[in-house]
mmCIF file of C-alpha atoms in Angstrom:
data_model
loop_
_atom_site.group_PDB
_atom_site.id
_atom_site.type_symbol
_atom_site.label_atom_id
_atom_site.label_comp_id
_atom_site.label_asym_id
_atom_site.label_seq_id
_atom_site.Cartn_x
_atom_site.Cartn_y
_atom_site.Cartn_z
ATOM 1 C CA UNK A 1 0.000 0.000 0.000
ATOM 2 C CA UNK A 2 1.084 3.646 -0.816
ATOM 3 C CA UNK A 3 0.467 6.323 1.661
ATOM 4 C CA UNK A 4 -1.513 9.102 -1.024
ATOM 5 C CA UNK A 5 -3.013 12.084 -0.104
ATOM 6 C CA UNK A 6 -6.402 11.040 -0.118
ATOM 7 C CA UNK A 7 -5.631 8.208 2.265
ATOM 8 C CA UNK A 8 -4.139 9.857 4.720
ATOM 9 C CA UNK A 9 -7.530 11.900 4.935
ATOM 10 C CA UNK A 10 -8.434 9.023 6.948
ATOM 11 C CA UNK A 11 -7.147 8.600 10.574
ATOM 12 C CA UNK A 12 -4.044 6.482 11.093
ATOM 13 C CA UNK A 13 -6.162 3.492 12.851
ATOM 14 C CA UNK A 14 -8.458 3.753 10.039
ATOM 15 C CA UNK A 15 -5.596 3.062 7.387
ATOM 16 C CA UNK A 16 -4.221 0.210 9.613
ATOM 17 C CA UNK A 17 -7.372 -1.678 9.592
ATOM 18 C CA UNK A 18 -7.826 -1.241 5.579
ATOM 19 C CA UNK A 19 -4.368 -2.584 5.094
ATOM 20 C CA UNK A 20 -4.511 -5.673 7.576
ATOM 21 C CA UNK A 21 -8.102 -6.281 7.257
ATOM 22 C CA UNK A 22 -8.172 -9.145 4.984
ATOM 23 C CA UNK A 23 -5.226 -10.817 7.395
ATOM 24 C CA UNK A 24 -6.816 -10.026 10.434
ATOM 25 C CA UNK A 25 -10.026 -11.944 8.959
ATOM 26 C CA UNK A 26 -8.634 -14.740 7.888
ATOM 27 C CA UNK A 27 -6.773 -15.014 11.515
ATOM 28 C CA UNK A 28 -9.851 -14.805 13.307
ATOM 29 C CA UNK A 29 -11.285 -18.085 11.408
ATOM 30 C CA UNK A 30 -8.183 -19.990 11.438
ATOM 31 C CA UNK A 31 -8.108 -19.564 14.875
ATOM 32 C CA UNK A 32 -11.748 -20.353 15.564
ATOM 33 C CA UNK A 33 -11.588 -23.454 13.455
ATOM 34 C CA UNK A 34 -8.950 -24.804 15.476
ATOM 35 C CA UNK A 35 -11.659 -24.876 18.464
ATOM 36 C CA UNK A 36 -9.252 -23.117 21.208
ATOM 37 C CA UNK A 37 -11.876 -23.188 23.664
ATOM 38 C CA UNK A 38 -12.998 -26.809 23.299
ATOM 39 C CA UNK A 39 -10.744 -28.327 25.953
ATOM 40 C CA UNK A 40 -8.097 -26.816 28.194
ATOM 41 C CA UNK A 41 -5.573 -28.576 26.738
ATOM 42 C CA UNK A 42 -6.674 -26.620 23.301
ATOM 43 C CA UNK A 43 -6.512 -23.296 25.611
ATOM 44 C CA UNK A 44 -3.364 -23.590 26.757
ATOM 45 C CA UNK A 45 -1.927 -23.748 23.130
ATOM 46 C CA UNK A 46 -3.987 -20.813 22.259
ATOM 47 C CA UNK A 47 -2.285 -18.969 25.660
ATOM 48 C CA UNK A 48 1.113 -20.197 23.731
ATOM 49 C CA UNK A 49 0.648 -18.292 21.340
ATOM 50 C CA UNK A 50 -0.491 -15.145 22.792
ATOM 51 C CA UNK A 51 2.418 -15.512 25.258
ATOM 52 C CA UNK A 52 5.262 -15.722 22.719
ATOM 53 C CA UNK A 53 3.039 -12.374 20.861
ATOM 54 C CA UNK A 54 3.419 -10.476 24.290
ATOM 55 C CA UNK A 55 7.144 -10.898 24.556
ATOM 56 C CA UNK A 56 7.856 -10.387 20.909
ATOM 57 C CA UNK A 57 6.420 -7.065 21.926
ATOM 58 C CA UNK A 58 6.929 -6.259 25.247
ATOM 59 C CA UNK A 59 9.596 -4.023 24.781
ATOM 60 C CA UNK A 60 7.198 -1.989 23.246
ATOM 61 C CA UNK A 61 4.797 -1.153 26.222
ATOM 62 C CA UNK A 62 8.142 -0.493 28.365
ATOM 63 C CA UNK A 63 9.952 2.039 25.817
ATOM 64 C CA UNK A 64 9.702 5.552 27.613
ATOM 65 C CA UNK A 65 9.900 7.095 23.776
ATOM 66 C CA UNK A 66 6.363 5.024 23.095
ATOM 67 C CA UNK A 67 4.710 5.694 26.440
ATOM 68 C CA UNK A 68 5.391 9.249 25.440
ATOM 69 C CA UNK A 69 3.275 8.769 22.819
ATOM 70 C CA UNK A 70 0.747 6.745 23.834
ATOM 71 C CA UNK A 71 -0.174 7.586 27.789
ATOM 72 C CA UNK A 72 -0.435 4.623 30.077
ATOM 73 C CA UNK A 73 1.235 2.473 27.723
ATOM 74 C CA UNK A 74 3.076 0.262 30.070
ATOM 75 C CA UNK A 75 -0.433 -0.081 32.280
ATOM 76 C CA UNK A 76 -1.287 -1.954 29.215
ATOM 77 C CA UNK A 77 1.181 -5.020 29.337
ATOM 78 C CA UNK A 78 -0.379 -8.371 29.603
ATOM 79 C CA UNK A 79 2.534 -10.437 29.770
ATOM 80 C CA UNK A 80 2.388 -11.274 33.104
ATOM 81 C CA UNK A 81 -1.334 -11.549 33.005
ATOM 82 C CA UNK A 82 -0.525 -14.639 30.406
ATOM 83 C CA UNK A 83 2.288 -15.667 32.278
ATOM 84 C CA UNK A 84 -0.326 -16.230 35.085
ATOM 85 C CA UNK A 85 -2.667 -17.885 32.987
ATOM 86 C CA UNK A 86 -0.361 -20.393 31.765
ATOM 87 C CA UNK A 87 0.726 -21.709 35.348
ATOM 88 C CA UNK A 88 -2.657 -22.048 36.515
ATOM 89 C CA UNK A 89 -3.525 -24.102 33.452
ATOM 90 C CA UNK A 90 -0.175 -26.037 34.592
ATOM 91 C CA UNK A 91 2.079 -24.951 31.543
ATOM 92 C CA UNK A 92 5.537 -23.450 32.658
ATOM 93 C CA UNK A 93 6.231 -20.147 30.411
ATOM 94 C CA UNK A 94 8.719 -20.272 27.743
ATOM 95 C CA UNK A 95 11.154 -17.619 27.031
ATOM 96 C CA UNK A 96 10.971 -16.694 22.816
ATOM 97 C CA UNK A 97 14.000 -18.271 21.104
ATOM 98 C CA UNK A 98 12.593 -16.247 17.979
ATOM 99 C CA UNK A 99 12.185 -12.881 18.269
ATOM 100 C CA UNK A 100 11.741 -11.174 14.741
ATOM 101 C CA UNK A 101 14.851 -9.009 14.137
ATOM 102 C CA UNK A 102 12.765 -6.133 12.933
ATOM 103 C CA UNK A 103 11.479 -5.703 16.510
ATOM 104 C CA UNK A 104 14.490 -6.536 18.495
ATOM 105 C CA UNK A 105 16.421 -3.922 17.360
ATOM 106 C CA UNK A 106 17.585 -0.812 19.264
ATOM 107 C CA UNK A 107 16.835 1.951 19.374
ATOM 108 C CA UNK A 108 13.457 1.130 18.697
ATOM 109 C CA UNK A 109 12.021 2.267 15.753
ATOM 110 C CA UNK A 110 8.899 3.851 16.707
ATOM 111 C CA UNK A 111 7.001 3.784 13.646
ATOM 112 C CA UNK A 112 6.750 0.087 13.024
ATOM 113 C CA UNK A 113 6.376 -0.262 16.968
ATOM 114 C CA UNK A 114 3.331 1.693 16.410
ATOM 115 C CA UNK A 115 2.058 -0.873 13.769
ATOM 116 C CA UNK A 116 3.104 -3.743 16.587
ATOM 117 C CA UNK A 117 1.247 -2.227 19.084
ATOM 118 C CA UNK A 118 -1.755 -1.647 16.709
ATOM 119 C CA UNK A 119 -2.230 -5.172 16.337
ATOM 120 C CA UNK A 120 -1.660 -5.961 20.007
ATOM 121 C CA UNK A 121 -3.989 -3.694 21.353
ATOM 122 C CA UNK A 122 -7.113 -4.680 18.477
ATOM 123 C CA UNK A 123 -6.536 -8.430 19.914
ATOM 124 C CA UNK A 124 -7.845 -7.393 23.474
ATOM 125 C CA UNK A 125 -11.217 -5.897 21.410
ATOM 126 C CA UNK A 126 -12.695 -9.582 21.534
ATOM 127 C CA UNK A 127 -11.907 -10.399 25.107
ATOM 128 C CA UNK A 128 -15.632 -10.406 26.099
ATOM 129 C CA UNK A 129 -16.539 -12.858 24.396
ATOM 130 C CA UNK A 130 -13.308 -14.872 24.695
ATOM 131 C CA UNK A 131 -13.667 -14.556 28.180
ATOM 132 C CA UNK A 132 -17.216 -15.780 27.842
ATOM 133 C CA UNK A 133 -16.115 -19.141 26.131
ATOM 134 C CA UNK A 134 -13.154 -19.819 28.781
ATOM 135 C CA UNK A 135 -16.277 -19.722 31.210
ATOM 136 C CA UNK A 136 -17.497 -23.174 29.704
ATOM 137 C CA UNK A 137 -14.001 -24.738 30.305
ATOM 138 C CA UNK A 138 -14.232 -23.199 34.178
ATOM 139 C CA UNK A 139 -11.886 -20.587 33.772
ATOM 140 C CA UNK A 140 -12.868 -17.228 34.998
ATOM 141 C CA UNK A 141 -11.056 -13.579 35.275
ATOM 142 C CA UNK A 142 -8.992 -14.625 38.517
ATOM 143 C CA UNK A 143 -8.301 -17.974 36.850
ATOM 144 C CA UNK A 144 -6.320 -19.123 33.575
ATOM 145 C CA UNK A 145 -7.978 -15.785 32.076
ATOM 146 C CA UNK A 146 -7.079 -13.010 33.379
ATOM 147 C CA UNK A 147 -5.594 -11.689 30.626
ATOM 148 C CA UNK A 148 -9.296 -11.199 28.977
ATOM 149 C CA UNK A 149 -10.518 -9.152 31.706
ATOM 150 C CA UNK A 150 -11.443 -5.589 30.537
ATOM 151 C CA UNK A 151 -9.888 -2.106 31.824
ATOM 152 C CA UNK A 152 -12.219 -0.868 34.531
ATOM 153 C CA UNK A 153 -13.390 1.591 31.519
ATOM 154 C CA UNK A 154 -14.454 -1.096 29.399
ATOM 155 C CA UNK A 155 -12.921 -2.648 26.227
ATOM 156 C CA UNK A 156 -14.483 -0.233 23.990
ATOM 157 C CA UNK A 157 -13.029 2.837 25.633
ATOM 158 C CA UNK A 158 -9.825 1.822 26.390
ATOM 159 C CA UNK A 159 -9.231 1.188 22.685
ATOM 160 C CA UNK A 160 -10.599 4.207 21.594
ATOM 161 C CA UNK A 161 -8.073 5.812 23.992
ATOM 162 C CA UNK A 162 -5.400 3.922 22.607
ATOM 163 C CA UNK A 163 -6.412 4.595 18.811
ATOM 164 C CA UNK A 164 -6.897 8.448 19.904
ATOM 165 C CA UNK A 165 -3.195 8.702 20.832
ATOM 166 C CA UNK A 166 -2.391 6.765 18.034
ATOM 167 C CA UNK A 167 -3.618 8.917 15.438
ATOM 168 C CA UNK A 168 -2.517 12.365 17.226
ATOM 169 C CA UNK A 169 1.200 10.816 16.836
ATOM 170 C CA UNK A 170 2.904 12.969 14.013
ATOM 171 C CA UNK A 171 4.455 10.840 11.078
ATOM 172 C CA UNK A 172 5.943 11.658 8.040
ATOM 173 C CA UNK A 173 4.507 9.790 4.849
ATOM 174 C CA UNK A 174 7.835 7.501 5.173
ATOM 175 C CA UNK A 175 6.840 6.650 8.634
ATOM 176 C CA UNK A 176 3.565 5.741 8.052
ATOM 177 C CA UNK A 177 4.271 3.621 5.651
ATOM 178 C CA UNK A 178 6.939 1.761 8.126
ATOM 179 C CA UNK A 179 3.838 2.096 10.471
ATOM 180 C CA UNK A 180 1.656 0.094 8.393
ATOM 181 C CA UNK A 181 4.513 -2.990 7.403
ATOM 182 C CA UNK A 182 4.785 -3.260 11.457
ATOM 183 C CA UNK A 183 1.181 -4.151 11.997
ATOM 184 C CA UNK A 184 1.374 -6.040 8.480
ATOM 185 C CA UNK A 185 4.525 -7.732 10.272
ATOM 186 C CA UNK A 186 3.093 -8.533 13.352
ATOM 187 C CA UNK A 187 -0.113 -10.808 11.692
ATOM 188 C CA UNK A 188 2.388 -12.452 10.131
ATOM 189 C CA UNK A 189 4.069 -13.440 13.417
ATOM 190 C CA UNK A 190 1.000 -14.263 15.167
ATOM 191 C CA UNK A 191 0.186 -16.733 11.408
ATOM 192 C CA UNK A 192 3.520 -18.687 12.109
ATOM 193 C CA UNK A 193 2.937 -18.586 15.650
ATOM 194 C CA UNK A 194 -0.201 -20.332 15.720
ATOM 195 C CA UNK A 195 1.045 -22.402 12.844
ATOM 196 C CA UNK A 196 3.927 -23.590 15.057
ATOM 197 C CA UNK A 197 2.261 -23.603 18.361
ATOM 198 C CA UNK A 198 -1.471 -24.027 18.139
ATOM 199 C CA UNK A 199 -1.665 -25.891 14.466
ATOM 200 C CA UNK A 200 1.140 -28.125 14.387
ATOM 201 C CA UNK A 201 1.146 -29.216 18.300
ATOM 202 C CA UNK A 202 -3.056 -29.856 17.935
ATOM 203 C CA UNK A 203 -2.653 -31.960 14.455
ATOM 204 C CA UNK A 204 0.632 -34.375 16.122
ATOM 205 C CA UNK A 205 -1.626 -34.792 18.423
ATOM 206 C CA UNK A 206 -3.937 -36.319 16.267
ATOM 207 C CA UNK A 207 -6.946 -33.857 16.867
ATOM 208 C CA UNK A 208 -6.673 -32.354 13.439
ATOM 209 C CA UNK A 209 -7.078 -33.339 10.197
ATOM 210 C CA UNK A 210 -3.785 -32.902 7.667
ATOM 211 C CA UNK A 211 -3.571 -29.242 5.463
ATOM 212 C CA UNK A 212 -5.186 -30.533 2.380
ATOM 213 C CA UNK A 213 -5.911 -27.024 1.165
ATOM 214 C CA UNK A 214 -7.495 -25.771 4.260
ATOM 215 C CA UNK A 215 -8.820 -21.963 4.192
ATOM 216 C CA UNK A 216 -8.447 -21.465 7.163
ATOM 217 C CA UNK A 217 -5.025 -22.534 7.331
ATOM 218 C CA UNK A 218 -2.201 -20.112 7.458
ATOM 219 C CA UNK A 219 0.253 -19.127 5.196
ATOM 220 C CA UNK A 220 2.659 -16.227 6.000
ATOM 221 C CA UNK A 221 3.915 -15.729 3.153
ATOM 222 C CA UNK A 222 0.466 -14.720 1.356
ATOM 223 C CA UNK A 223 0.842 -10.413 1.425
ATOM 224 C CA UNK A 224 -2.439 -8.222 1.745
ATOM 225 C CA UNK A 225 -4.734 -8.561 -1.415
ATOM 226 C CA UNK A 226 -3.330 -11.683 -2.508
ATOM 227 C CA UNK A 227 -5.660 -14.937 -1.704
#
């Protein structure tokens, strides 16, 4: 995607979500059709996944040049919130062996950390009803998900909040775009992520069937518009 004049009429949150739509889409069913909430055992990969997320991108929430940016930032971490969740589900938390390089480097570059932290803070938009669906496996908002509970203002302000900040952030054209391959970067990572940790460990376990040109499947590789 090119930043052009008339797109940047629209806010900056507004041209994240029109670039990653189509990803985040086909995320949400992959991830669905792997039935995360159908057993705990099916949980606990799904908490995998959003663990190894969280510290690709925890960096993010602690970087004074972000918070700066975005007020309350670091109130936002969830990493230890997941952390939690894991142990009372019995699964010891992993330290990433797989950081991408375009995050780990310093300084950070705040631009595509801006695109990160899109994507991070859109995931917590569904928590109501993901916290709904742990209820049926007996987990609750002081057990195994915690990490779903809502900001005592409510999902739906607390993003606007976020998105508010966001936009107000000045960026030149050049930045924006590097804005828009981080949160086109960090789908990917969460793809491979639950194609290493939610896919691959629920199909050796022989709950899954083999990829025989599954949708919902995912790949990547595929960039925005393609598929």
């Amino acid at each position: 995607m090119t930043v052009t004049d008339s797109a940047l009429v629209l806010s900056r949150s507004k041209r994240l979500k029109a670039a990653t739509q189509a990803t985040h889409e086909r995320l949400d069913s992959g991830i669905m059709a792997r039935r995360p909430f159908s057993s705990r055992e099916r949980y606990a990969l799904f908490l995998l996944v959003q663990h190894r997320f969280h510290q690709d991108v925890d960096a993010f929430y602690r970087s004074a040049a972000l918070g700066e940016l975005l007020p309350a930032l670091l109130e936002r971490r969830r990493l230890e919130l997941i952390e939690l969740d894991l142990r009372d589900l019995g699964v010891a938390p992993e330290n990433s062996r797989a950081t991408p390089v375009s995050i780990g480097e310093q300084p950070i570059d705040v631009p595509t950390a801006l695109g990160w932290l899109y994507v991070a803070e859109g995931s917590n938009l569904g928590a109501a009803f993901l916290l709904k669906q742990a209820g049926s496996l007996g987990l609750s908002e002081t057990f195994g998900a915690r990490h779903l509970v809502a900001a005592p203002e409510g999902h739906g302000l607390h993003w606007k909040t976020f998105t508010a900040a966001l936009d107000a952030a000045l960026l030149s054209a050049m930045e924006e775009e590097r804005a828009i391959a981080g949160a086109r970067a960090a789908y990917q990572r969460v793809h491979k992520l639950v194609n290493e940790l939610l896919v691959v460990a629920a199909e050796s376990a022989g709950s899954l069937e083999a990829d025989d040109g599954d949708p919902t499947r995912f790949h990547p590789d595929v960039k925005e518009g393609e598929g």
